[in-house]
Coordinates of C-alpha atoms and ligand atoms in Angstrom, one line a residue:
M1 CA 71.0 81.3 88.6
K2 CA 72.8 84.3 86.6
N3 CA 69.9 86.6 87.9
K4 CA 70.4 85.5 91.3
S5 CA 74.0 85.4 91.4
T6 CA 73.9 89.0 89.9
I7 CA 71.8 90.0 92.8
A8 CA 74.4 88.7 95.4
N9 CA 77.0 90.5 93.8
I10 CA 75.1 93.7 94.1
I11 CA 73.8 92.7 98.1
L12 CA 77.7 92.0 98.6
S13 CA 79.3 94.9 96.7
T14 CA 76.7 97.6 98.4
F15 CA 77.5 95.8 101.8
L16 CA 81.3 96.1 101.1
I17 CA 80.8 99.7 99.7
F18 CA 78.9 100.5 102.9
S19 CA 81.3 99.2 105.1
F20 CA 84.2 100.7 103.5
V21 CA 82.2 104.4 103.8
I22 CA 81.6 103.5 107.5
S23 CA 85.2 103.0 108.2
L24 CA 86.4 106.0 106.7
F25 CA 84.4 108.1 109.7
I26 CA 85.1 105.2 112.3
N27 CA 89.0 105.4 111.7
P28 CA 91.3 108.5 111.5
S29 CA 92.9 105.9 108.9
F30 CA 92.7 102.0 107.9
S31 CA 94.9 99.7 106.5
I32 CA 94.9 98.8 102.6
N33 CA 96.4 95.6 101.6
A34 CA 98.3 96.6 98.3
Q35 CA 97.0 94.0 96.1
A36 CA 98.4 94.4 92.8
A37 CA 95.2 95.5 90.9
N38 CA 93.9 93.3 87.8
K39 CA 94.6 95.8 85.5
N40 CA 98.4 97.2 84.5
V41 CA 99.2 100.3 86.3
V42 CA 100.6 103.1 84.1
V43 CA 102.7 105.7 85.8
I44 CA 104.1 108.9 84.3
I45 CA 107.7 109.8 85.8
D46 CA 107.6 113.5 85.4
P47 CA 111.3 114.9 85.7
G48 CA 110.6 118.6 86.5
H49 CA 112.0 121.8 84.8
G50 CA 114.3 121.4 81.6
G51 CA 115.6 123.2 78.7
T52 CA 117.5 126.7 78.7
G53 CA 116.6 130.0 79.8
D54 CA 116.4 131.1 83.7
R55 CA 112.7 129.9 84.3
N56 CA 113.8 126.5 83.1
L57 CA 116.8 125.3 85.0
G58 CA 114.9 124.7 88.2
A59 CA 117.4 125.2 91.5
Q60 CA 121.1 126.1 91.0
Y61 CA 123.3 125.7 94.0
N62 CA 126.7 124.7 94.9
G63 CA 127.2 123.0 91.4
L64 CA 124.3 120.9 91.4
S65 CA 121.3 121.7 88.5
E66 CA 117.7 120.7 89.5
K67 CA 116.7 120.4 85.5
D68 CA 120.0 117.7 85.3
L69 CA 119.4 116.2 88.4
T70 CA 115.5 115.6 88.0
L71 CA 116.5 113.8 84.5
Q72 CA 119.1 111.9 85.8
L73 CA 116.9 110.2 88.9
A74 CA 113.8 109.9 86.5
N75 CA 116.1 107.8 83.9
V76 CA 117.3 105.3 86.6
L77 CA 113.5 105.2 88.1
K78 CA 111.9 104.2 85.0
A79 CA 114.5 101.1 84.3
E80 CA 113.7 100.2 88.0
L81 CA 110.2 100.1 87.4
E82 CA 110.2 98.4 84.4
K83 CA 112.0 95.3 86.3
Y84 CA 108.4 95.0 88.0
E85 CA 105.4 93.3 86.4
G86 CA 102.4 94.6 85.7
I87 CA 103.5 98.7 85.2
T88 CA 103.5 100.7 82.2
V89 CA 106.2 103.4 82.6
Y90 CA 106.2 106.5 80.4
Q91 CA 108.7 109.9 81.0
T92 CA 107.1 113.1 80.1
R93 CA 111.0 114.2 78.8
T94 CA 113.8 112.1 78.1
T95 CA 116.2 115.0 77.1
D96 CA 116.8 118.4 77.9
V97 CA 113.8 120.5 76.6
I98 CA 111.2 122.5 77.7
M99 CA 108.0 121.4 78.5
S100 CA 104.8 123.2 79.8
L101 CA 103.3 121.5 82.8
E102 CA 99.8 121.7 80.8
D103 CA 101.7 119.4 78.2
R104 CA 103.2 117.1 80.9
A105 CA 99.4 117.1 82.2
K106 CA 98.0 116.1 78.6
F107 CA 100.7 113.9 78.0
A108 CA 99.9 111.8 81.0
Q109 CA 96.2 111.8 80.0
N110 CA 96.9 110.6 76.7
V111 CA 98.4 107.5 77.9
N112 CA 95.6 107.4 80.5
A113 CA 98.0 107.2 83.2
D114 CA 97.0 106.3 86.7
F115 CA 99.3 108.4 89.0
V116 CA 102.0 111.3 88.0
F117 CA 105.2 111.5 90.0
S118 CA 106.9 114.6 89.6
I119 CA 110.6 114.7 90.2
H120 CA 112.0 117.6 91.8
F121 CA 114.8 119.0 94.2
N122 CA 114.2 121.9 96.2
A123 CA 115.7 125.1 97.4
S124 CA 114.8 128.0 99.9
A125 CA 115.4 132.0 100.0
E126 CA 116.9 131.3 103.2
H127 CA 119.4 128.4 102.7
L128 CA 118.3 126.9 106.0
F129 CA 116.2 124.1 105.3
Y130 CA 117.2 120.5 104.8
G131 CA 114.8 117.1 104.2
S132 CA 112.4 115.4 101.7
E133 CA 109.0 116.8 101.3
V134 CA 106.0 115.6 99.2
W135 CA 103.2 118.1 97.8
T136 CA 99.8 116.6 96.9
S137 CA 96.3 117.6 96.1
T138 CA 94.1 119.4 98.5
F139 CA 91.0 117.4 97.1
G140 CA 89.3 114.3 98.3
S141 CA 91.1 111.2 96.8
Y142 CA 93.8 113.3 94.9
Y143 CA 95.1 114.1 98.5
Q144 CA 94.1 110.8 100.0
K145 CA 96.2 108.9 97.2
G146 CA 99.2 111.8 97.1
Y147 CA 99.1 111.5 101.0
N148 CA 99.4 107.6 101.1
F149 CA 101.9 107.6 98.6
G150 CA 103.9 110.3 100.3
Q151 CA 103.8 108.3 103.6
I152 CA 105.4 105.3 101.7
V153 CA 107.8 107.2 100.1
S154 CA 109.2 109.1 103.0
A155 CA 109.9 105.9 105.1
E156 CA 112.4 104.8 102.0
W157 CA 113.9 108.5 101.7
N158 CA 114.3 108.2 105.5
G159 CA 116.5 104.8 104.9
L160 CA 118.9 107.2 103.0
G161 CA 119.6 109.3 105.8
L162 CA 117.3 112.4 104.7
Y163 CA 115.3 113.9 107.3
Q164 CA 111.6 113.8 106.7
K165 CA 109.6 117.1 106.4
G166 CA 106.3 115.4 105.6
V167 CA 103.1 115.6 103.1
K168 CA 101.9 118.8 102.7
T169 CA 99.2 120.8 100.5
R170 CA 99.0 124.4 99.3
I171 CA 96.1 125.9 97.8
G172 CA 96.5 129.1 95.5
S173 CA 94.6 132.6 95.0
S174 CA 92.0 130.5 92.9
G175 CA 91.0 128.3 95.3
N176 CA 92.6 125.3 93.2
D177 CA 96.1 123.9 94.0
Y178 CA 98.9 126.3 94.1
Y179 CA 101.4 124.0 92.0
G180 CA 100.6 124.1 88.3
I181 CA 101.7 120.2 87.5
I182 CA 99.2 119.1 90.3
R183 CA 96.3 121.6 89.2
Q184 CA 96.7 120.7 85.4
C185 CA 96.9 116.6 86.6
V186 CA 93.7 116.7 89.0
A187 CA 91.7 118.8 86.4
R188 CA 92.1 115.8 84.1
N189 CA 91.3 113.5 86.8
M190 CA 95.2 112.1 87.3
P191 CA 96.5 111.9 91.0
C192 CA 100.2 113.9 91.0
V193 CA 102.4 114.4 93.5
I194 CA 105.5 116.7 93.8
L195 CA 108.4 114.5 95.0
E196 CA 111.1 117.1 96.6
H197 CA 114.1 114.7 97.2
A198 CA 116.1 117.0 99.1
Y199 CA 118.0 120.5 99.2
V200 CA 120.6 121.7 96.5
D201 CA 121.1 124.6 98.6
Q202 CA 121.9 123.1 102.0
G203 CA 125.0 121.8 103.3
N204 CA 123.6 118.4 104.9
D205 CA 121.4 117.7 102.1
V206 CA 124.4 118.9 99.4
S207 CA 127.0 116.3 100.8
L208 CA 124.5 113.4 100.3
I209 CA 123.3 114.3 96.7
K210 CA 127.1 115.0 95.9
T211 CA 127.7 111.4 97.7
S212 CA 128.8 109.0 94.4
G213 CA 125.7 107.0 93.5
F214 CA 123.2 108.8 95.8
V215 CA 121.0 109.9 93.2
S216 CA 120.6 106.4 91.8
K217 CA 119.6 105.5 95.3
L218 CA 116.9 108.2 95.3
A219 CA 115.9 106.6 92.4
Q220 CA 115.5 103.4 93.4
A221 CA 114.2 104.4 96.9
D222 CA 111.1 105.7 94.6
A223 CA 110.7 102.6 92.4
T224 CA 110.8 100.7 95.8
A225 CA 107.9 102.9 97.4
I226 CA 105.9 102.6 93.9
A227 CA 106.0 99.0 93.7
K228 CA 104.6 98.9 97.4
Y229 CA 102.0 101.5 96.7
Y230 CA 100.9 99.0 93.9
G231 CA 101.8 95.4 95.5
L232 CA 104.1 94.5 92.4
K233 CA 106.4 91.8 91.8
S234 CA 109.6 91.5 90.1
K235 CA 110.8 87.9 88.3
T236 CA 113.9 89.8 87.9
T237 CA 114.7 90.7 91.2
G238 CA 112.7 88.6 93.1
A239 CA 111.0 91.7 95.3
D240 CA 107.3 90.6 95.9
Y241 CA 105.2 93.7 97.5
S242 CA 101.8 91.5 96.5
G243 CA 101.2 91.6 100.7
F244 CA 102.6 95.2 101.3
T245 CA 99.8 97.0 103.8
Y246 CA 99.5 100.5 104.8
K247 CA 97.6 102.7 106.7
S248 CA 95.7 105.0 104.8
V249 CA 94.5 108.5 105.6
K250 CA 91.0 109.6 105.7
K251 CA 89.2 111.5 102.6
P252 CA 89.2 115.2 103.8
G253 CA 85.8 116.8 104.1
G254 CA 87.0 120.0 102.7
K255 CA 90.4 121.8 101.7
L256 CA 93.1 121.3 103.7
Y257 CA 94.7 124.6 103.9
Q258 CA 98.8 125.7 104.1
D259 CA 100.0 126.7 107.7
E260 CA 100.5 130.6 107.4
S261 CA 101.5 131.3 110.8
G262 CA 104.4 129.9 113.4
P263 CA 104.1 127.4 116.2
D264 CA 101.3 128.5 118.5
Q265 CA 103.6 127.8 121.5
C266 CA 107.9 128.5 121.7
D267 CA 108.7 128.8 125.5
I268 CA 111.9 128.2 127.0
K269 CA 113.1 127.7 130.5
V270 CA 116.5 127.8 131.6
L271 CA 117.4 125.2 133.8
G272 CA 120.9 125.5 134.6
Y273 CA 124.0 127.3 133.6
D274 CA 127.6 125.4 134.0
V275 CA 129.8 128.4 133.9
A276 CA 133.1 126.2 133.8
S277 CA 132.0 124.9 130.5
G278 CA 129.9 127.2 128.9
N279 CA 127.0 124.9 128.7
V280 CA 123.1 126.1 129.1
L281 CA 120.4 123.3 129.6
V282 CA 117.6 125.0 127.9
E283 CA 114.1 123.4 128.0
L284 CA 111.8 124.1 124.9
T285 CA 108.1 123.8 124.6
A286 CA 107.2 124.0 120.9
V287 CA 103.5 123.4 119.8
D288 CA 101.6 124.0 117.0
K289 CA 98.4 122.6 116.0
Q290 CA 98.2 122.9 112.3
S291 CA 101.3 121.3 111.2
P292 CA 104.2 119.6 112.9
V293 CA 107.2 121.4 114.9
I294 CA 110.1 119.8 112.8
Y295 CA 113.3 122.2 113.4
F296 CA 114.4 124.4 116.5
S297 CA 117.6 126.9 116.4
Y298 CA 119.1 128.7 119.4
S299 CA 120.7 131.8 120.2
Y300 CA 123.2 132.9 122.8
D301 CA 123.4 136.7 122.0
G302 CA 119.5 137.8 122.5
G303 CA 118.7 136.8 119.0
N304 CA 121.6 137.9 116.9
H305 CA 122.6 135.0 115.8
F306 CA 120.9 131.5 115.4
C307 CA 122.6 128.0 115.3
P308 CA 122.0 126.0 112.3
L309 CA 118.2 124.2 112.0
Q310 CA 118.2 121.4 114.6
M311 CA 115.9 118.2 114.3
W312 CA 113.3 118.6 116.7
D313 CA 111.5 115.1 118.0
R314 CA 107.9 115.4 116.8
T315 CA 106.5 113.0 119.7
K316 CA 107.3 115.2 122.3
P317 CA 106.2 118.9 123.2
T318 CA 108.8 119.7 125.3
Q319 CA 112.4 118.6 125.3
S320 CA 115.7 119.8 126.7
F321 CA 119.2 120.5 124.9
N322 CA 122.6 122.3 125.9
V323 CA 123.4 125.8 124.6
K324 CA 127.5 126.2 124.5
V325 CA 127.8 130.0 125.5
P326 CA 131.6 130.6 124.4
S327 CA 133.9 132.1 127.1
G328 CA 134.0 135.8 127.3
T329 CA 130.5 136.5 126.2
V330 CA 128.8 139.6 127.9
N331 CA 125.5 138.7 129.1
P332 CA 124.8 135.7 127.3
T333 CA 120.9 135.6 126.7
I334 CA 119.2 132.6 124.9
V335 CA 116.9 133.2 122.4
V336 CA 115.1 130.2 120.6
K337 CA 113.0 129.6 117.3
A338 CA 110.8 126.7 116.7
Y339 CA 109.7 126.0 112.9
N340 CA 106.9 124.0 111.6
N341 CA 107.0 121.9 108.5
Y342 CA 105.7 125.1 106.5
E343 CA 109.0 126.3 107.5
K344 CA 107.2 129.2 109.4
D345 CA 109.0 130.2 112.8
S346 CA 108.0 131.3 116.1
T347 CA 110.7 133.3 118.6
S348 CA 110.7 132.7 122.4
A349 CA 110.9 135.4 125.2
P350 CA 114.7 136.1 125.6
V351 CA 115.7 134.7 128.9
A352 CA 119.2 136.0 130.5
V353 CA 121.4 133.6 132.0
N354 CA 124.0 134.1 134.8
A355 CA 125.7 132.6 138.1
S356 CA 122.2 132.2 139.5
F357 CA 121.0 129.5 137.1
V358 CA 124.5 127.3 138.3
Y359 CA 123.7 124.0 139.1
Ligands
ZN1 ZN1 111.6 122.1 91.1

């Protein structure tokens, strides 16, 4: 009997594995029921940066310090996660100290971590961008796990009013993952995501971050996402994500490279010009085959000055909007830029507007 059931089990598990592999090829994504694993889940919360010296501070703008925000968020996140059953939570650092990326990954490996969540806040050289983004490994199941978690946490952040830039990969000159913490974790067989919650150098995000209690809300959002990903329950709060399901992305066949170029198409048409109000109705078609177009910006002075980045509805390639030209502007000329989620832009041809466009 024992042998029979073993054989039956082997046949069944072979069939299940086979069906799973087939489903990877047939479906671009497939549903996963986030049932809590039989074993206890071990997660690492890694507050980015820390210590003194310019290299260790992270982004510093508007009175906000990245190394402090990451630790503040991580402390709340650990406490929130510990309200759930079936999970053990470790933090790479709990004080303001320098810790190398390699030591963070080694620490995670020593406690047999299932997943490393590296907590960060963002800034850009241009100080133009806003919103949240997730970085994951470019490789196989590490990509898949990071992407799937990224989709779940992105939905939580969206609920807090943050614009969602998406989940991305980046490969360095060595051909491995560009970001050190992801590279060090993958080298030790652990999935890792970098969670860039919001920008500390851009107005929209700064005002959110400075809202009282917002960093704690971010930590709760992260905790909810991790609980959903693992299908956890909490007797303390009554939360039960054991029935939570999500769409899984396919494992990539090869490396997924970053997008190094702007949108393939950025064309404008002027549909009308209301001289009295100064409103120019502009239609923009913006398309990028590699990565989604997520922002656009316009100029009425031929491209000398651009407005702050506007949100682009990624469900439609063509959209129209009004550009307000201040009265007294000589020879108004519309130019539009479209940006993808790698912050690469393309610029439209200029279109001079005059009274012949009146509608
Ligand atoms: Zn950082």
